[in-house]
XYZ file of C-alpha atoms in Angstrom:
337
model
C -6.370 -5.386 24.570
C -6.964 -8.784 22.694
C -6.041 -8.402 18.864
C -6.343 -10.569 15.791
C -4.389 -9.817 12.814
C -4.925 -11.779 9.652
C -1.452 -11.484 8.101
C 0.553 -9.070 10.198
C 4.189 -9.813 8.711
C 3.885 -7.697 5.394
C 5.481 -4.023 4.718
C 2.265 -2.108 6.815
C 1.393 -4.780 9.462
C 4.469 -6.010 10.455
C 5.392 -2.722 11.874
C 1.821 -2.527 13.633
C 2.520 -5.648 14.900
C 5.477 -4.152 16.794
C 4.018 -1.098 17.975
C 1.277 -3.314 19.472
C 3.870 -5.955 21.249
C 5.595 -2.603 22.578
C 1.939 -1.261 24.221
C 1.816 -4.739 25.633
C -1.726 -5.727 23.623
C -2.147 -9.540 23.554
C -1.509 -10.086 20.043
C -2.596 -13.152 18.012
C -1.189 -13.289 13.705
C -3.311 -15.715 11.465
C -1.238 -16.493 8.291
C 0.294 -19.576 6.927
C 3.516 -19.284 8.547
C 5.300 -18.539 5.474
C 7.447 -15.891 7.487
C 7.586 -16.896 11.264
C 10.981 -15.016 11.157
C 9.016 -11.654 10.867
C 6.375 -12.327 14.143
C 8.050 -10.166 16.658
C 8.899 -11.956 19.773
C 5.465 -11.761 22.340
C 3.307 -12.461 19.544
C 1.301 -16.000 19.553
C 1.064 -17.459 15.865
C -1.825 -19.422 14.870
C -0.915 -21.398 11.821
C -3.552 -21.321 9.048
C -4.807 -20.487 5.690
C -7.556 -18.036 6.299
C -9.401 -19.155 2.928
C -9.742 -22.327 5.146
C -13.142 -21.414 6.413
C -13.812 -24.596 8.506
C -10.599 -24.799 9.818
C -9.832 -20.903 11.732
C -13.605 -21.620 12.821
C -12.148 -24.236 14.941
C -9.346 -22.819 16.076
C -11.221 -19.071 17.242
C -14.071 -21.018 18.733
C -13.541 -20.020 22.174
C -11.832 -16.832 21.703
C -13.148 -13.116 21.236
C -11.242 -10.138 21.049
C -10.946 -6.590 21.077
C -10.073 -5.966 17.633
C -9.587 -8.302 14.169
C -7.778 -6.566 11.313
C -7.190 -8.387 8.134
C -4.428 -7.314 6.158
C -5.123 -9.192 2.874
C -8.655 -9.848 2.322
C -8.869 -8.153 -1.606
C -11.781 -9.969 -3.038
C -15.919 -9.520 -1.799
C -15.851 -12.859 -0.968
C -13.290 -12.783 1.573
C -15.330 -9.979 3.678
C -18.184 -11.827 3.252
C -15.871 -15.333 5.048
C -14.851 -12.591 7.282
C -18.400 -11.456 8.796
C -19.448 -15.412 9.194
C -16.449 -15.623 11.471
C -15.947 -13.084 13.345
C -19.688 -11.389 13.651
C -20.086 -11.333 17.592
C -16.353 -12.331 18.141
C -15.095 -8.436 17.684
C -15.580 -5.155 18.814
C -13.947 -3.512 16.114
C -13.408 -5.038 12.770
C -10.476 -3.046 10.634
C -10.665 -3.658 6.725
C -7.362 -2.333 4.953
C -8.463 -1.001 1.857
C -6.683 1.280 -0.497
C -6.667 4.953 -1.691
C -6.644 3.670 -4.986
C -10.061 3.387 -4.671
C -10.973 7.221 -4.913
C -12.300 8.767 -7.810
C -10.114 8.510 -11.303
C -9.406 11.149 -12.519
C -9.985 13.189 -9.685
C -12.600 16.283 -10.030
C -10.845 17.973 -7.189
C -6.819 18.299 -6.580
C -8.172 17.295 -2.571
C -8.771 14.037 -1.894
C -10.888 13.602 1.264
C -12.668 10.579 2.725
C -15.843 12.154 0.738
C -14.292 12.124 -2.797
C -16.062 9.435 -5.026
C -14.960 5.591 -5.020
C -14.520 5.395 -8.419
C -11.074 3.330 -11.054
C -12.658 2.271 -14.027
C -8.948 1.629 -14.687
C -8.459 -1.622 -11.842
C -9.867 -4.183 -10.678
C -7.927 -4.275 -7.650
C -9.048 -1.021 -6.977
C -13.369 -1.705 -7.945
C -13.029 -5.268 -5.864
C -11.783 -3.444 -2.663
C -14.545 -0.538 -3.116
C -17.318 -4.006 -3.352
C -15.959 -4.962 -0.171
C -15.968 -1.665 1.448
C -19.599 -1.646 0.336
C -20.490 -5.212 1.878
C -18.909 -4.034 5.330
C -21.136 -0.358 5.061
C -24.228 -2.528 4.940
C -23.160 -4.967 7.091
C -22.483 -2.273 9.757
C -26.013 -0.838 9.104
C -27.601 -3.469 8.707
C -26.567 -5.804 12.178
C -24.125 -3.240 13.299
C -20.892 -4.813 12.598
C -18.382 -2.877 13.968
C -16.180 -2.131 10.845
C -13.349 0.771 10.420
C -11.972 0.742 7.111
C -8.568 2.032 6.465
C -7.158 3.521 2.808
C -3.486 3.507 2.797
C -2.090 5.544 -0.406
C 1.573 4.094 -1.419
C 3.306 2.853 1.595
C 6.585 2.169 1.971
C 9.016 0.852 4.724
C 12.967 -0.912 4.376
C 12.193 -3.123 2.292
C 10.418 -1.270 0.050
C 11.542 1.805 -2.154
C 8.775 3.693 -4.209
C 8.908 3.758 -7.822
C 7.329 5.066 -10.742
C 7.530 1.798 -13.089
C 9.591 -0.784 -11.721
C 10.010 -4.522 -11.840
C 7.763 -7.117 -9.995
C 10.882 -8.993 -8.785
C 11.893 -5.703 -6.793
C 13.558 -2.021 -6.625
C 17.107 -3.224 -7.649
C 16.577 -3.394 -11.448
C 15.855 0.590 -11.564
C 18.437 1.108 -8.400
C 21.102 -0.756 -10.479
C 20.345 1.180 -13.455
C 20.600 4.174 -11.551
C 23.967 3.571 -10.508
C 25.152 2.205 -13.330
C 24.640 5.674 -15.092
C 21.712 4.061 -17.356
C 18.440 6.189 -18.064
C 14.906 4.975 -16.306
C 11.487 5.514 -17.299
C 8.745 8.225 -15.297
C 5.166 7.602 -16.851
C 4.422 11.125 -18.505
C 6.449 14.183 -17.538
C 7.140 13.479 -14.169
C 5.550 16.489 -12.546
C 2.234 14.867 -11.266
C 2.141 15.308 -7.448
C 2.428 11.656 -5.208
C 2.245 11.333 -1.282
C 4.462 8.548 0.459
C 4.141 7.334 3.739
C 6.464 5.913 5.396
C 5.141 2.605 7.188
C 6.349 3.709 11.175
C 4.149 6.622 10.610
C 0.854 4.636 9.587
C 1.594 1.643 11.927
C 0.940 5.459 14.812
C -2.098 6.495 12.860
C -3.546 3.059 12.794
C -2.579 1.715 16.783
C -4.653 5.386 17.322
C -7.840 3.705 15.623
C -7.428 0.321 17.310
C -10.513 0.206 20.019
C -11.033 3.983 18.593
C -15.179 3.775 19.107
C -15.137 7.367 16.911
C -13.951 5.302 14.156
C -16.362 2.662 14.036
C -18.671 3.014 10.951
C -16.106 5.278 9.535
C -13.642 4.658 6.648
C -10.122 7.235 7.143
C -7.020 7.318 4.727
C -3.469 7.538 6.524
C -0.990 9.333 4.260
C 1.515 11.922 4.809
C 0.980 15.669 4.064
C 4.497 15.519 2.033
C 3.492 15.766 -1.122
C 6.208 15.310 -3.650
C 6.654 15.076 -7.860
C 7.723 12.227 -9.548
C 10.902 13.780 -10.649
C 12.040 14.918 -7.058
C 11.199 10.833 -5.610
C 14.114 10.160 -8.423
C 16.399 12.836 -7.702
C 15.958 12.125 -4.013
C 17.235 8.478 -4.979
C 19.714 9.776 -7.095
C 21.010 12.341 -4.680
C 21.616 9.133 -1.603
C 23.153 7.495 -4.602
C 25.667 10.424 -5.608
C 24.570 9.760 -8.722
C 22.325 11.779 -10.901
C 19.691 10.293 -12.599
C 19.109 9.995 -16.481
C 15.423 10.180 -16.339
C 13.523 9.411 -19.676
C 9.676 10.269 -19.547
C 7.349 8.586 -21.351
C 3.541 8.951 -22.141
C 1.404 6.530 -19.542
C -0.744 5.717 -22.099
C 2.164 4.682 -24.494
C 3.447 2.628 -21.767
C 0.327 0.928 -21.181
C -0.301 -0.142 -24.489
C 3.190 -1.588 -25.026
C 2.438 -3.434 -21.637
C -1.397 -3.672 -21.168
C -0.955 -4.787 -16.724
C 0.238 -1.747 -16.558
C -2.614 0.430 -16.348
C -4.336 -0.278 -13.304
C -0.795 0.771 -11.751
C -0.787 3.885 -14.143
C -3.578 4.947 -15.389
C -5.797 3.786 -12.504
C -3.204 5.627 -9.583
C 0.533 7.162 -10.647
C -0.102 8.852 -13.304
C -2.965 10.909 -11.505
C -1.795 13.907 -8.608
C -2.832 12.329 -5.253
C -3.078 15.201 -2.140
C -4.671 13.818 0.598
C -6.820 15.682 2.948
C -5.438 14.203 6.645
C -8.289 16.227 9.137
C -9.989 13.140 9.755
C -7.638 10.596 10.774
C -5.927 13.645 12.704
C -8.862 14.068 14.363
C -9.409 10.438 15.435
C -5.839 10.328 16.345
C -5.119 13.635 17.344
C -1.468 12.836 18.378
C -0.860 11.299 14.919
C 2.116 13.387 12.454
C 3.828 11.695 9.797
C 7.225 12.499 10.574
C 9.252 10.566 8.366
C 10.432 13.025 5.332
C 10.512 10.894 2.539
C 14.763 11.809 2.007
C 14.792 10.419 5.541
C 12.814 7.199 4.604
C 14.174 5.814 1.594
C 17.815 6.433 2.829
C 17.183 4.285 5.033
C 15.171 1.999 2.406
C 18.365 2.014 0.092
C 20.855 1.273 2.519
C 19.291 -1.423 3.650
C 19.127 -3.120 0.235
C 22.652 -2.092 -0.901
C 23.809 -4.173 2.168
C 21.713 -6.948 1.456
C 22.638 -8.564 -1.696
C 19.951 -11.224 -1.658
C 17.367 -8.916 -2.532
C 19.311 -7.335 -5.335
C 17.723 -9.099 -7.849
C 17.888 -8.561 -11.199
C 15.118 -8.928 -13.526
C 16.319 -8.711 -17.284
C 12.918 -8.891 -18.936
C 11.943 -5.760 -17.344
C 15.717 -4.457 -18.653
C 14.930 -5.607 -21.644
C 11.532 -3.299 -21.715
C 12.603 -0.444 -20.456
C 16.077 -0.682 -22.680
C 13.288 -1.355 -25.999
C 10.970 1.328 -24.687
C 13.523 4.164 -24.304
C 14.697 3.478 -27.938
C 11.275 3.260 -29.429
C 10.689 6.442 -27.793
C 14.274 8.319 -29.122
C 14.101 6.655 -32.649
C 10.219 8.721 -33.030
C 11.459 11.550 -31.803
C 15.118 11.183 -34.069
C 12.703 11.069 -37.021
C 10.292 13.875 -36.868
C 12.988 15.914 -36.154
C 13.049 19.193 -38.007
């Protein structure tokens, strides 16, 4: 099999990309070659900005192949670049959207592949349900042969799930953690929240590569572990030996002392996300997520407590959470009774 991936290096692709060099696929990556450390050995790089239009037009001219997947188109005008260039020169087109696109709130504690597309609360979130749209059409309209693929929060060894963290990394809540000081859970902590580990959808998703059930069909790939808030901190705390001072605040109080925050909030953590797996089980019937999420992000915090340049600290996010907690105690010091 002949395969395209635009990207292929990040947290979910790059371990695709390995699981397709092991099946022995011919696999081509299309990125900038920002991170040629991270294309596995047997893959053939071609070096490009995909937003370059003119220029990957050249450089796919002559070639076709089995399947294209792009990994970070976010925007309706990327799927529509993507159609012009590679309408005829695919049989299967994968789209990786996001299960942040479902329905917010949620009418039903269930989320299947039927529940609305619907965040009011992100943009992120209403531009990749536009380009699931375009793709729909296209696919009715001149049969493009689209899959599209909702991931819920993925995670991998890099990458350690949390519930408000900084954008420079895990470490600033991991080093709070272990240095015995408290960290923030958006509103009581007891809202339900499925994590997948990445080796389990990189199985799911090598399943729907050349799948012909799938084309036409859009499929979420999430674990059936579904876990609270509080329990993804005392599993962290628990690897740690330490026990975790967790403070919770209200997501809405959160979001209006830092506005960005609530497409990451209010638009997805702070809702209970179950996820309804038939489907992709029955397009992959072989698929199981069998990473336990203890089991995962062991592994995830290991790996950055032995790598010390991606501890990095981030003391304007201290600095808010440190502010926020004491906001938080001095209101409650005052109405006390």
């Amino acid at each position: 099999m002949k395969v395209l991936f635009i990207g292929g290096t990040g947290n979910i692709s790059g371990e695709i990309s390995k699981l397709v060099i092991e099946k022995g696929w011919d696999l081509y990556l299309l990125n900038r070659g920002n991170r040629l450390d991270k294309i596995p050995e047997g893959a053939k790089a071609i070096i490009a900005d995909i937003n370059n239009e003119e220029e990957v037009s050249k450089l796919i001219k002559n070639m076709k192949f089995d399947v294209v997947a792009d990994f970070i188109a976010f925007k309706p005008e990327q799927i529509e670049r993507d159609i012009r260039l590679f309408t005829k020169k695919t049989k299967q087109f994968i789209f990786i959207s996001t299960a942040s696109v479902y329905q917010k709130p949620s009418a039903y504690h269930m989320i299947t592949e039927s529940t609305p597309l619907y965040n009011p609360y992100w943009k992120y979130s209403r531009d990749k349900i536009k380009c699931e749209e375009l793709l729909i059409e296209e696919f009715r309209e001149s049969k493009f042969p689209v899959t599209i693929v909702r991931p819920s929060h993925t995670y991998g060894i890099e990458k350690i799930p949390l519930a408000v963290k900084s954008g420079k990394g895990a470490w600033s809540v991991i080093n709070r953690i272990i240095n015995g000081k408290p960290v923030i859970i958006h509103g009581d902590g007891t809202s339900f929240w499925t994590l997948t580990h990445n080796t389990d959808f990189a199985k799911a998703f090598i399943g729907l590569m050349g799948n012909r059930s799938a084309i036409g069909e859009a499929v979420h790939i999430t674990s059936d572990e579904a876990i609270t808030w509080n329990e993804v901190y005392d599993c962290i705390g628990n690897i740690l030996n330490v026990e975790v001072k967790k403070v919770h605040v209200a997501s809405d109080l959160l979001v209006a002392l830092k506005p960005e925050l609530e497409g990451d909030l209010i638009g997805d953590k702070a809702n209970s996300l179950i996820f309804d797996n038939s489907k992709i089980k029955r397009l992959v019937p072989d698929f199981i997520a069998a990473t336990r999420f203890y089991e995962g992000v062991k592994i995830s915090i290991e790996y950055l407590l032995a790598n010390s340049e991606l501890q990095v600290e981030d003391e304007e996010f201290d600095s808010f959470c440190d502010k926020v907690i004491e906001l938080q105690e001095k209101i409650i010091s005052s109405y006390k009774l």
